[in-house]
mmCIF file of C-alpha atoms in Angstrom:
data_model
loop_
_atom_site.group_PDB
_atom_site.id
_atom_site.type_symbol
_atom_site.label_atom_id
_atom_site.label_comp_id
_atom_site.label_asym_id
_atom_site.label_seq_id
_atom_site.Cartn_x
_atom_site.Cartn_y
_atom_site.Cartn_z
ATOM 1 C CA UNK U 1 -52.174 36.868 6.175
ATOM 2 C CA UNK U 2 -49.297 35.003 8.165
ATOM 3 C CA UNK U 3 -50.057 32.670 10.850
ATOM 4 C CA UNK U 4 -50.222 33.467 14.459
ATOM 5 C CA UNK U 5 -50.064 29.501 15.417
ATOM 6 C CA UNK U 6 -46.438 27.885 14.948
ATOM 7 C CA UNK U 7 -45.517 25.648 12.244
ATOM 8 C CA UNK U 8 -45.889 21.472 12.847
ATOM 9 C CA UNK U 9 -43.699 20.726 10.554
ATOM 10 C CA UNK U 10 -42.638 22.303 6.879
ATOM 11 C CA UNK U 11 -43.075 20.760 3.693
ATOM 12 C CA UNK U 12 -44.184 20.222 0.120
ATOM 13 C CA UNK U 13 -47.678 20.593 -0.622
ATOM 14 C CA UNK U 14 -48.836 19.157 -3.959
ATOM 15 C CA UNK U 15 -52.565 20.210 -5.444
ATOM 16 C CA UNK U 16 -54.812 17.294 -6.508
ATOM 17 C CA UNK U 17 -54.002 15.499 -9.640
ATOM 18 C CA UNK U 18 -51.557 17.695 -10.736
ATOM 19 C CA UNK U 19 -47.348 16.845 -10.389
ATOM 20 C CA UNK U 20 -46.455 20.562 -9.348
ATOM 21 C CA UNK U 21 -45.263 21.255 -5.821
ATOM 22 C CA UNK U 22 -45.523 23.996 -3.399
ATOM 23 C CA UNK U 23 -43.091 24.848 -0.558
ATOM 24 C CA UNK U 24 -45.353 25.097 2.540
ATOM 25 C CA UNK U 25 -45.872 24.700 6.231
ATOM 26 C CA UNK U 26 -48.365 22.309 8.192
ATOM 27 C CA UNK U 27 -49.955 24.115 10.870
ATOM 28 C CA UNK U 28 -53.292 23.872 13.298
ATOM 29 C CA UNK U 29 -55.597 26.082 13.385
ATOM 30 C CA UNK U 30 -58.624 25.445 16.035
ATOM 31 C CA UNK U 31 -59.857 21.733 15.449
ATOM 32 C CA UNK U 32 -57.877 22.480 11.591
ATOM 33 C CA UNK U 33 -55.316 21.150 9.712
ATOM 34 C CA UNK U 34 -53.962 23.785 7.342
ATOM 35 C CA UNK U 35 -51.489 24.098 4.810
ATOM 36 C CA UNK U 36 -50.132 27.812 3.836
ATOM 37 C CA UNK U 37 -47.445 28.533 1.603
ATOM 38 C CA UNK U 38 -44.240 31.068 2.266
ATOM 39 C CA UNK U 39 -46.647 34.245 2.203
ATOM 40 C CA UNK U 40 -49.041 32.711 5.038
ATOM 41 C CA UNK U 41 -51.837 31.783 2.089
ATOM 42 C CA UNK U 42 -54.068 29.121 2.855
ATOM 43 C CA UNK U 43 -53.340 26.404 0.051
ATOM 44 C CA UNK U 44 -55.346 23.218 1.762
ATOM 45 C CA UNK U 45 -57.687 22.886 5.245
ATOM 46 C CA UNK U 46 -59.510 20.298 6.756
ATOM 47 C CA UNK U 47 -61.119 19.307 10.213
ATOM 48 C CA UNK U 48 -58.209 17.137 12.147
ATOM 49 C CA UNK U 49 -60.577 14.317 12.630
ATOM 50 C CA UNK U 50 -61.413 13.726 8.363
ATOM 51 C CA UNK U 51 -57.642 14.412 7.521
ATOM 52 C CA UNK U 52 -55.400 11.156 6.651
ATOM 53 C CA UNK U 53 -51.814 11.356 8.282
ATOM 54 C CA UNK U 54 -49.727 8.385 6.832
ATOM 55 C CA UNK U 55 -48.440 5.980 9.197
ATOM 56 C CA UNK U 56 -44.774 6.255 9.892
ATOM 57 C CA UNK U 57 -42.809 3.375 8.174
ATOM 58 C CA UNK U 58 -38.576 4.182 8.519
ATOM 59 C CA UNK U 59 -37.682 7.425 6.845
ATOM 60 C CA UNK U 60 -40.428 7.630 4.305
ATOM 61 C CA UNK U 61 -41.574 10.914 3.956
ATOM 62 C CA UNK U 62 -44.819 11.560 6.072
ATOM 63 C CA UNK U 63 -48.526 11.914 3.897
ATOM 64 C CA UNK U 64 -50.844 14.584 4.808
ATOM 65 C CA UNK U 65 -54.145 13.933 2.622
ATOM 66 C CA UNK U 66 -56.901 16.419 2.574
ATOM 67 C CA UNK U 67 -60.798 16.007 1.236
ATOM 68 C CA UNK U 68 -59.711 17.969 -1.817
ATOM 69 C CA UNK U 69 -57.628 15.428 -3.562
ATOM 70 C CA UNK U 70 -54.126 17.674 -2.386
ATOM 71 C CA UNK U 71 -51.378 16.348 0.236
ATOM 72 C CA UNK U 72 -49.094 17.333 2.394
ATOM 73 C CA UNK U 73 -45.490 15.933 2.565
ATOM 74 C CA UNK U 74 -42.662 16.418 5.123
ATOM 75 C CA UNK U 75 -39.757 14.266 6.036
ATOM 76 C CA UNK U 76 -40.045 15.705 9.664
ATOM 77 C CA UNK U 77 -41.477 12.808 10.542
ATOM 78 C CA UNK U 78 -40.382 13.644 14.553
ATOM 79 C CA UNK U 79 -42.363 16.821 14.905
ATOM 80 C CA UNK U 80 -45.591 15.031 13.037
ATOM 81 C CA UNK U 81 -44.913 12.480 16.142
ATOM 82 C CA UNK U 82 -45.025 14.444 18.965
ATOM 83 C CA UNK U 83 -48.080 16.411 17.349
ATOM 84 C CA UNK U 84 -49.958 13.053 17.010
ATOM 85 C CA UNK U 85 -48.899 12.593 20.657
ATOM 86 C CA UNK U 86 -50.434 15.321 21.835
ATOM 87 C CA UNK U 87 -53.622 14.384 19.685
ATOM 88 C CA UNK U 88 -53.906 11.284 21.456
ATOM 89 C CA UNK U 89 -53.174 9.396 18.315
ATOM 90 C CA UNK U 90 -50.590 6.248 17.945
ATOM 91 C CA UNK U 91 -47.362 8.104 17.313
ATOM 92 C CA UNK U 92 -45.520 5.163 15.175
ATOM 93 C CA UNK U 93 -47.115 2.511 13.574
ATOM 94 C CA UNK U 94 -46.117 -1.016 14.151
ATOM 95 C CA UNK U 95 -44.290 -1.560 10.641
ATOM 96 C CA UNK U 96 -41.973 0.925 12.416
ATOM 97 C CA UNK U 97 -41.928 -0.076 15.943
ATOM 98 C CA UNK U 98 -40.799 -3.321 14.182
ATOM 99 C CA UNK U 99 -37.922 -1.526 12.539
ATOM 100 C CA UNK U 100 -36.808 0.611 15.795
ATOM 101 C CA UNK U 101 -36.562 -2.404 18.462
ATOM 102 C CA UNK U 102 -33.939 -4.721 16.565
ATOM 103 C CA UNK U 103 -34.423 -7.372 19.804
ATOM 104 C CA UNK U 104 -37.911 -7.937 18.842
ATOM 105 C CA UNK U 105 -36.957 -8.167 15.326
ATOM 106 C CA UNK U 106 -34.564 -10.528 15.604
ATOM 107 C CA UNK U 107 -36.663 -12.615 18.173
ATOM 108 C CA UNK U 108 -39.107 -12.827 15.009
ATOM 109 C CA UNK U 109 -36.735 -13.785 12.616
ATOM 110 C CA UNK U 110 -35.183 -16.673 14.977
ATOM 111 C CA UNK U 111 -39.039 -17.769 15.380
ATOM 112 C CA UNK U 112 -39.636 -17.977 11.986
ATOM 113 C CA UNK U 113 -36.106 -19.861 11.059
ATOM 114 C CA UNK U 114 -37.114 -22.087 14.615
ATOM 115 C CA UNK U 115 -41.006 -22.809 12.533
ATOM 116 C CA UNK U 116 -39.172 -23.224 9.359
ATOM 117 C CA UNK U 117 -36.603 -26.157 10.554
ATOM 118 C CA UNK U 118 -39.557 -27.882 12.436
ATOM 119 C CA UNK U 119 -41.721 -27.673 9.575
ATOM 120 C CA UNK U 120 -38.953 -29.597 7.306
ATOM 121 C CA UNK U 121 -37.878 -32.024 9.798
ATOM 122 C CA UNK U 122 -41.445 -33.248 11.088
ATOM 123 C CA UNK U 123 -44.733 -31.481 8.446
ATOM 124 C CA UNK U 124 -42.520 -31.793 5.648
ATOM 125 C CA UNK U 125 -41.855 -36.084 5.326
ATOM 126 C CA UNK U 126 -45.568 -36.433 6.736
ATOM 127 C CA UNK U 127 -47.055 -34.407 3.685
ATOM 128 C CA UNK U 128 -44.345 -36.284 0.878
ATOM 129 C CA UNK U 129 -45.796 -39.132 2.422
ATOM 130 C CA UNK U 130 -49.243 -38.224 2.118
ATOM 131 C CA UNK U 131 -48.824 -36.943 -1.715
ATOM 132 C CA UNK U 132 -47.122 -40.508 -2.794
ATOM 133 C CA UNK U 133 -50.072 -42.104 -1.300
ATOM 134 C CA UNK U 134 -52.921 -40.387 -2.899
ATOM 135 C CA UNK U 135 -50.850 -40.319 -6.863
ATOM 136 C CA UNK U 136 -52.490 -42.130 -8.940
ATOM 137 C CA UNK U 137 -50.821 -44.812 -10.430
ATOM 138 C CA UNK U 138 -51.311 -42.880 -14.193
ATOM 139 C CA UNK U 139 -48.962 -39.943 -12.829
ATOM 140 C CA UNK U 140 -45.881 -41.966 -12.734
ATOM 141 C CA UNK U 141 -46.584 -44.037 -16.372
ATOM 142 C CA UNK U 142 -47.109 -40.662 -17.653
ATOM 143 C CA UNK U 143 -43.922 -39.024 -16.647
ATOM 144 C CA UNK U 144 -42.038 -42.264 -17.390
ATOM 145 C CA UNK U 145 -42.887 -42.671 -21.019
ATOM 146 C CA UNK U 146 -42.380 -38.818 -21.518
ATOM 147 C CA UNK U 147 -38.551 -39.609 -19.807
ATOM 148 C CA UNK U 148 -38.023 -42.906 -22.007
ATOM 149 C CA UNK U 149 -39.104 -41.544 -24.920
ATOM 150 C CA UNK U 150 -36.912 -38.049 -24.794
ATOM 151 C CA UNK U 151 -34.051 -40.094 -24.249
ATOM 152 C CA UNK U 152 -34.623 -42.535 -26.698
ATOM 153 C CA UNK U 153 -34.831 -39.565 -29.205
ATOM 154 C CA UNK U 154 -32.085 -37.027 -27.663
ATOM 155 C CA UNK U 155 -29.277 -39.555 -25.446
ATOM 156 C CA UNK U 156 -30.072 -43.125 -26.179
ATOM 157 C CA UNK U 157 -29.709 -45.560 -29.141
ATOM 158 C CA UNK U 158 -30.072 -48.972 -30.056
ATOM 159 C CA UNK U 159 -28.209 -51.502 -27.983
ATOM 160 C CA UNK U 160 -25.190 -53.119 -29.957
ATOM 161 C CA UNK U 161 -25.061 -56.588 -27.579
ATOM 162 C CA UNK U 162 -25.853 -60.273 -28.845
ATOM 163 C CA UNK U 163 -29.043 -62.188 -28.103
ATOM 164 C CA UNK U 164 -26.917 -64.730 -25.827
ATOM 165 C CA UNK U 165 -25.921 -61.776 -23.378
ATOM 166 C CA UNK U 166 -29.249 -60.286 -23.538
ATOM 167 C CA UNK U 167 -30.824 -63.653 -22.226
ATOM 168 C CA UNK U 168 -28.553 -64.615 -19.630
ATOM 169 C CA UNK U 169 -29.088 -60.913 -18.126
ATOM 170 C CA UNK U 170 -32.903 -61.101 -18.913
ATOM 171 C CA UNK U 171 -32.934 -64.426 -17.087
ATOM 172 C CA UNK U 172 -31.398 -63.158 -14.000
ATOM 173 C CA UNK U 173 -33.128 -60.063 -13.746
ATOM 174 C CA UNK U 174 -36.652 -62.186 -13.606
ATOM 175 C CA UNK U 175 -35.526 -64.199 -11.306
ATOM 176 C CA UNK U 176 -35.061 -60.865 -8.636
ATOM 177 C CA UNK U 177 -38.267 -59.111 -9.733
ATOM 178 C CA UNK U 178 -40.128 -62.280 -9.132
ATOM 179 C CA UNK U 179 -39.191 -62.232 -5.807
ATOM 180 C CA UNK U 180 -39.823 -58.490 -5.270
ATOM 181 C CA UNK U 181 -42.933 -56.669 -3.686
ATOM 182 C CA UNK U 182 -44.642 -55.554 -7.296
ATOM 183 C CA UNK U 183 -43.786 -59.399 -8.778
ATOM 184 C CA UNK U 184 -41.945 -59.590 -12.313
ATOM 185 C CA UNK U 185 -45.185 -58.467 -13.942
ATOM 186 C CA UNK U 186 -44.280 -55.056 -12.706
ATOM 187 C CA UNK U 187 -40.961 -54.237 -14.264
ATOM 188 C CA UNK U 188 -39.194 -53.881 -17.930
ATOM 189 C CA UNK U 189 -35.977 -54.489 -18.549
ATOM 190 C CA UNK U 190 -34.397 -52.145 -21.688
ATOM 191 C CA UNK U 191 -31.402 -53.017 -23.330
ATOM 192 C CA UNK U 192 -29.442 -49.194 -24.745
ATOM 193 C CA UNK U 193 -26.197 -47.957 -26.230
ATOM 194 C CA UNK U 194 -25.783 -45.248 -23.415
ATOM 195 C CA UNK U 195 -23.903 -42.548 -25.552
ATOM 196 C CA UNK U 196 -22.750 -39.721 -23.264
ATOM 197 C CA UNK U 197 -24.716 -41.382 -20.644
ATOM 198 C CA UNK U 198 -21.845 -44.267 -20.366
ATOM 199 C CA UNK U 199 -21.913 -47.106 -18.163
ATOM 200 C CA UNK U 200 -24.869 -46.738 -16.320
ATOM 201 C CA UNK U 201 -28.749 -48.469 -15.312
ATOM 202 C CA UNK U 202 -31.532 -46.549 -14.009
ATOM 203 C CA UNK U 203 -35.351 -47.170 -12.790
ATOM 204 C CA UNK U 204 -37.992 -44.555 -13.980
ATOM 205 C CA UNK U 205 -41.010 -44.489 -11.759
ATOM 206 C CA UNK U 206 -43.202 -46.801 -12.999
ATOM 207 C CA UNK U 207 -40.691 -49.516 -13.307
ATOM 208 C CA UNK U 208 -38.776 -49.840 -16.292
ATOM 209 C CA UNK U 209 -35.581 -50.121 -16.261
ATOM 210 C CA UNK U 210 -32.553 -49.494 -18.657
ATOM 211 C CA UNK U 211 -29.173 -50.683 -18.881
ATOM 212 C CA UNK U 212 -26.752 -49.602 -21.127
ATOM 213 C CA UNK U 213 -24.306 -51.658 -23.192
ATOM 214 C CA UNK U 214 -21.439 -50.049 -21.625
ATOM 215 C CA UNK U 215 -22.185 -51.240 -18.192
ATOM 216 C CA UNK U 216 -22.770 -54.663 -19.584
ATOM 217 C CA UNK U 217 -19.418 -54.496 -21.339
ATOM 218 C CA UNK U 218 -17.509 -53.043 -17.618
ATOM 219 C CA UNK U 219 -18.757 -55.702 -15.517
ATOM 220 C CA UNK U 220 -16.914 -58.760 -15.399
ATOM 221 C CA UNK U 221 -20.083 -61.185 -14.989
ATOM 222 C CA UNK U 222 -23.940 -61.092 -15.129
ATOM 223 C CA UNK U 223 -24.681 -62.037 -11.795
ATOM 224 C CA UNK U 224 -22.775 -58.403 -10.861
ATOM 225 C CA UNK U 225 -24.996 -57.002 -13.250
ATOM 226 C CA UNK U 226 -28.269 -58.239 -12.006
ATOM 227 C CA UNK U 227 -27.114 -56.926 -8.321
ATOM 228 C CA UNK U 228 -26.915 -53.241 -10.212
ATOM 229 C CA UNK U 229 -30.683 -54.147 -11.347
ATOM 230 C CA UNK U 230 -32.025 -55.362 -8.287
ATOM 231 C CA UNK U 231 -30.746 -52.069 -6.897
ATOM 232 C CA UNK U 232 -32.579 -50.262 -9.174
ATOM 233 C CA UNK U 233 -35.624 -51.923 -8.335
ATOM 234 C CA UNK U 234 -35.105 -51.130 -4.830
ATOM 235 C CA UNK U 235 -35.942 -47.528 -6.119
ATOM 236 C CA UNK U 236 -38.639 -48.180 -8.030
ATOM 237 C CA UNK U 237 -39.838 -50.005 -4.785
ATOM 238 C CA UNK U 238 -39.596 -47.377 -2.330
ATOM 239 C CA UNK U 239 -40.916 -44.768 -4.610
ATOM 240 C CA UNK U 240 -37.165 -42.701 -4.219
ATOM 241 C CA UNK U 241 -38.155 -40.881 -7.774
ATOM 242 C CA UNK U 242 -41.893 -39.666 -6.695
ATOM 243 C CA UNK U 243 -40.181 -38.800 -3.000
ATOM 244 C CA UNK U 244 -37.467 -36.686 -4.789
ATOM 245 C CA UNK U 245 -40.271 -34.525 -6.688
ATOM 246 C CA UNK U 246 -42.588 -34.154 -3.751
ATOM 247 C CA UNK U 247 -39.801 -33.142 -1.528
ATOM 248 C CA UNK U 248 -38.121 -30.513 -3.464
ATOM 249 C CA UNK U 249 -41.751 -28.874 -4.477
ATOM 250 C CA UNK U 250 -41.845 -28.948 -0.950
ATOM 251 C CA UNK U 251 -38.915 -27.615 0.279
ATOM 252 C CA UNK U 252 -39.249 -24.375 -2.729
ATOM 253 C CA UNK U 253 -42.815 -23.809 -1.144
ATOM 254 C CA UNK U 254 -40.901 -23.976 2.313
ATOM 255 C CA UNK U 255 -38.737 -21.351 1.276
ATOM 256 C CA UNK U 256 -41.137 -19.181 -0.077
ATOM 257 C CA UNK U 257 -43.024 -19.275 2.719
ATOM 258 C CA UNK U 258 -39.919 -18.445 5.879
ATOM 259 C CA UNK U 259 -38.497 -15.936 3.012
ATOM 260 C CA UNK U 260 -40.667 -14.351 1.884
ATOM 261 C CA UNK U 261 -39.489 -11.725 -0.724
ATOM 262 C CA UNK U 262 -36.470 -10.917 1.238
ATOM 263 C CA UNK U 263 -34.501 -10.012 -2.217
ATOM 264 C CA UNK U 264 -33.005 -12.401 -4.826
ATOM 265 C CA UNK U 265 -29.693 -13.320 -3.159
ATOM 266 C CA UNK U 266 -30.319 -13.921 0.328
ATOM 267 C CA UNK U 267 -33.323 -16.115 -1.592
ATOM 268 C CA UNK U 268 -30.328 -17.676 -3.540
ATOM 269 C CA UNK U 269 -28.551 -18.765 -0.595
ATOM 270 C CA UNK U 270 -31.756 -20.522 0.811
ATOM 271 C CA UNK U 271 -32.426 -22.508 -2.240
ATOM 272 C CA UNK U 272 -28.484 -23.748 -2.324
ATOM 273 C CA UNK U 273 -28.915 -24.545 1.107
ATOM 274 C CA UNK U 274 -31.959 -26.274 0.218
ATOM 275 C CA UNK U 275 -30.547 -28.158 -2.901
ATOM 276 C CA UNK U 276 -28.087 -29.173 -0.247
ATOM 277 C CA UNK U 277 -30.558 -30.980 2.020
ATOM 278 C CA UNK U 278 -31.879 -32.376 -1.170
ATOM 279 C CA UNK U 279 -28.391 -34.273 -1.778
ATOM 280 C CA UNK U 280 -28.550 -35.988 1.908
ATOM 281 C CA UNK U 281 -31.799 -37.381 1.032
ATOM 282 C CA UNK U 282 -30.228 -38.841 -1.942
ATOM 283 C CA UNK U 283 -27.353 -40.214 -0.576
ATOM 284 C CA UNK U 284 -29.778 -42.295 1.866
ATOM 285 C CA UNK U 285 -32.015 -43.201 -0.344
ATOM 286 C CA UNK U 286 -28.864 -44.701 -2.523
ATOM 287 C CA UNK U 287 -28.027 -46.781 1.001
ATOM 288 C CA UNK U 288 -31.552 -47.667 0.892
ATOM 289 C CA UNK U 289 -31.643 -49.082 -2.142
ATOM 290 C CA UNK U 290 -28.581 -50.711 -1.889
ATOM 291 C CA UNK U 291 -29.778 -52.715 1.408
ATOM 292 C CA UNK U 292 -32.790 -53.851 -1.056
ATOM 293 C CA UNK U 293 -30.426 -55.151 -3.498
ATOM 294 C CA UNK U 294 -29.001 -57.326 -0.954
ATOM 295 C CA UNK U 295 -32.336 -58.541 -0.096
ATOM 296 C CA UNK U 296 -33.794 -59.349 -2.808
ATOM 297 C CA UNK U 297 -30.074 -61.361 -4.655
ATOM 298 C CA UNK U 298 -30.520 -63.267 -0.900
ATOM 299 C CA UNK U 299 -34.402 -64.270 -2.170
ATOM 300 C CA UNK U 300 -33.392 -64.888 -5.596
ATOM 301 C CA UNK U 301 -30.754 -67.453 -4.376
ATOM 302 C CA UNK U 302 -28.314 -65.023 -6.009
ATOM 303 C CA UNK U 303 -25.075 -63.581 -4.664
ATOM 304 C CA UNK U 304 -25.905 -60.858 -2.578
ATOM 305 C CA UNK U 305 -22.455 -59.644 -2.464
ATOM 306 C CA UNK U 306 -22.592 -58.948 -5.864
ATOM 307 C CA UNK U 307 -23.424 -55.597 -6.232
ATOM 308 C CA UNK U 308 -20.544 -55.140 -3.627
ATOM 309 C CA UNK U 309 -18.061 -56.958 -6.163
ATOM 310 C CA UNK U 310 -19.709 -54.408 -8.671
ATOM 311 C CA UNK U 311 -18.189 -51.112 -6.466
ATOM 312 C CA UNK U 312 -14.949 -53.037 -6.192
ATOM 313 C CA UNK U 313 -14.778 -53.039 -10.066
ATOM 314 C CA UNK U 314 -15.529 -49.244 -9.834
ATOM 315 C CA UNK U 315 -12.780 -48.875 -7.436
ATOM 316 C CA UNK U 316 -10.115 -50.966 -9.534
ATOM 317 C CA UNK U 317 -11.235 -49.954 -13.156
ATOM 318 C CA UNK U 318 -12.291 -46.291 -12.960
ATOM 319 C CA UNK U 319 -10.588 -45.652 -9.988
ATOM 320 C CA UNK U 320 -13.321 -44.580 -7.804
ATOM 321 C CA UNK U 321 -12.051 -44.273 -4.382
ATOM 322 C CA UNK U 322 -14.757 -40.966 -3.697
ATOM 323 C CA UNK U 323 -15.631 -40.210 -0.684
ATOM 324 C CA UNK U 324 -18.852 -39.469 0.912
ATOM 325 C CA UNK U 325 -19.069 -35.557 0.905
ATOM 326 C CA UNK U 326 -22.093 -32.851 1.587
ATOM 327 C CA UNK U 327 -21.623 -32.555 -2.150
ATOM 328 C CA UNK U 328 -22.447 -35.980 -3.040
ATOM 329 C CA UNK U 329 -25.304 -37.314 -4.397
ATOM 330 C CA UNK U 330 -24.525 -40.943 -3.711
ATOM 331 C CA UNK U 331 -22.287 -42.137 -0.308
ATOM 332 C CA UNK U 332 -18.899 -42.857 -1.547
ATOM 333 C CA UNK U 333 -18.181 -46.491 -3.401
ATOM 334 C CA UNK U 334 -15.828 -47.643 -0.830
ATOM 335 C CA UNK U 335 -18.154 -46.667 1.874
ATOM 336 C CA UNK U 336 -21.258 -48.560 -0.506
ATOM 337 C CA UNK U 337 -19.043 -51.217 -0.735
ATOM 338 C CA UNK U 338 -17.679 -51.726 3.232
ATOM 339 C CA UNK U 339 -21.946 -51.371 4.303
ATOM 340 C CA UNK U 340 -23.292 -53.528 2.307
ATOM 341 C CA UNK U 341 -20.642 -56.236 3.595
ATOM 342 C CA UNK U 342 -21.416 -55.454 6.654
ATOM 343 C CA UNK U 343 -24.780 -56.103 6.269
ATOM 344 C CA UNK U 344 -24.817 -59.746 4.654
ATOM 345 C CA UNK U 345 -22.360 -60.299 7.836
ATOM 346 C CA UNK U 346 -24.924 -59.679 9.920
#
């Protein structure tokens, strides 16, 4: 028998565990919810107050559910609305106020960028701080000895330079990491053949140390080269290595947290944007260590212009007249070079 009562809205009524659909209409009968099909048959009913009706979220097509397992589905989500309206029931839900008034979206999302950028620049250093504090001094032998030893086997090789050499360096770089915070006892110097790693000397974070023959063979004396190593100690010192972990961990847990999972490139861009960041706190912590250099060559009774004679060798050998950039991982060698002048002046 057809309907006396109007249509709420038409549809697609689907029976209870089964995939087949029925072309239908959603109307009320009394204090019922009914669903009949194009000849007016009753296919579903329920009282109004123990049917479901889906939230409204966008465009999604509207859910009718009914005791029996079956549900309703229309995309006139407007006419289930105003029905709701007249039920006394929340027309919209707040998923999809959200998405109607743009303003108070885009309040949100300049609240949560305004939390995010307060949360790096003040919780963020606090908490790096707090972590390097409480490691235990096992967590950075451990992850030095698993660095040494994979470059031992996969970059490094023997070093290729004379006992005499050796010594005089050795001798020098005692006399700075006596006069350092940790005493001598603390660091290891480690003579390599740097391979594709070339001229180079870097700290792990437990203090040992490696220089490579190449950068032994570049500078011009050892005093230069004990600057480059009392630099290096200046990292070990200020914990740069254990910073650089904490803060990155950090700033990816940062991310996740403002993003959200807003979609892999927009998350993309963040974590470039982060990696940027990443690179200013290595440039300073480059000045940083520089600065110690210059201390501790001043203790030693050492040249502390040294390592300053060492960038001017960069400049006039490998032609390294870089700038400081965004890109840069270090400040630029002329730049190194001009501050830490400056600062034995002073």
């Amino acid at each position: 028998m057809a309907s006396d009562h109007p249509a709420i809205a038409v549809g697609e009524w689907h029976p209870a565990g089964s995939s087949r659909s029925v072309l239908g209409s959603l109307v009320e009968s009394g204090d019922r919810l009914i669903v009949r099909d194009e000849t007016g048959a009753e296919l579903a009913g329920g009282s109004f107050s123990l049917v479901e009706i889906s939230s409204r979220v966008g465009r999604i097509p509207r859910r009718i559910s009914f005791q029996d397992g079956s549900l309703f589905e229309t995309n006139d989500n407007d006419a289930v609305d105003r029905f709701l309206a007249q039920k006394g029931r929340a027309a919209a839900g707040i998923v999809h106020r959200l998405e109607r008034f743009h303003p108070r979206l885009i309040a949100f999302v300049a609240a949560t960028i305004l939390l995010g950028g307060l949360i790096y620049r003040y919780a963020l250093p606090a908490l790096v701080e707090v972590a390097v504090a409480v490691t235990p001094p096992i967590v950075p032998r451990i992850m030095s000895a698993s660095t040494f030893e994979t470059m031992d086997r996969t970059l490094l090789d023997e070093s290729k330079l004379d006992e005499v050499r050796r010594g005089k360096i050795l001798d020098g770089f005692r006399r700075i990491a006596g006069v350092s915070a940790a005493g001598e006892r603390a660091y290891t110097l480690n003579f390599r053949e740097g391979g594709p790693i070339g001229p180079n000397a870097f700290a792990l974070p437990d203090g040992t140390l490696i220089l490579t023959d190449e950068l032994v063979k570049l500078a011009d004396d050892d005093e230069m080269i004990v600057g480059v190593l009392a630099h290096e100690i200046g990292h070990v010192e200020h914990q740069h290595s254990l910073r650089q972990i904490y803060r990155a961990a950090g700033v990816a847990a940062l991310i996740m947290l403002v993003a959200g999972d807003i979609g892999s490139g927009a998350e993309d861009v963040l974590v470039e944007g982060g990696g940027l960041l990443a690179l200013s706190y290595s440039r300073a912590a480059e000045a940083e260590a520089d600065r110690h250099s210059v201390e501790l060559m001043m203790k030693a009774g050492l040249d502390p212009a040294a390592i300053a004679r060492f960038f001017e060798l960069l400049e006039t050998k490998l032609d390294d007249h870089s700038e400081t950039s965004i890109l840069s991982t270090h400040p630029g060698t002329p730049e190194r070079r001009k501050a830490i002048l400056d600062l034995i002046a002073e």
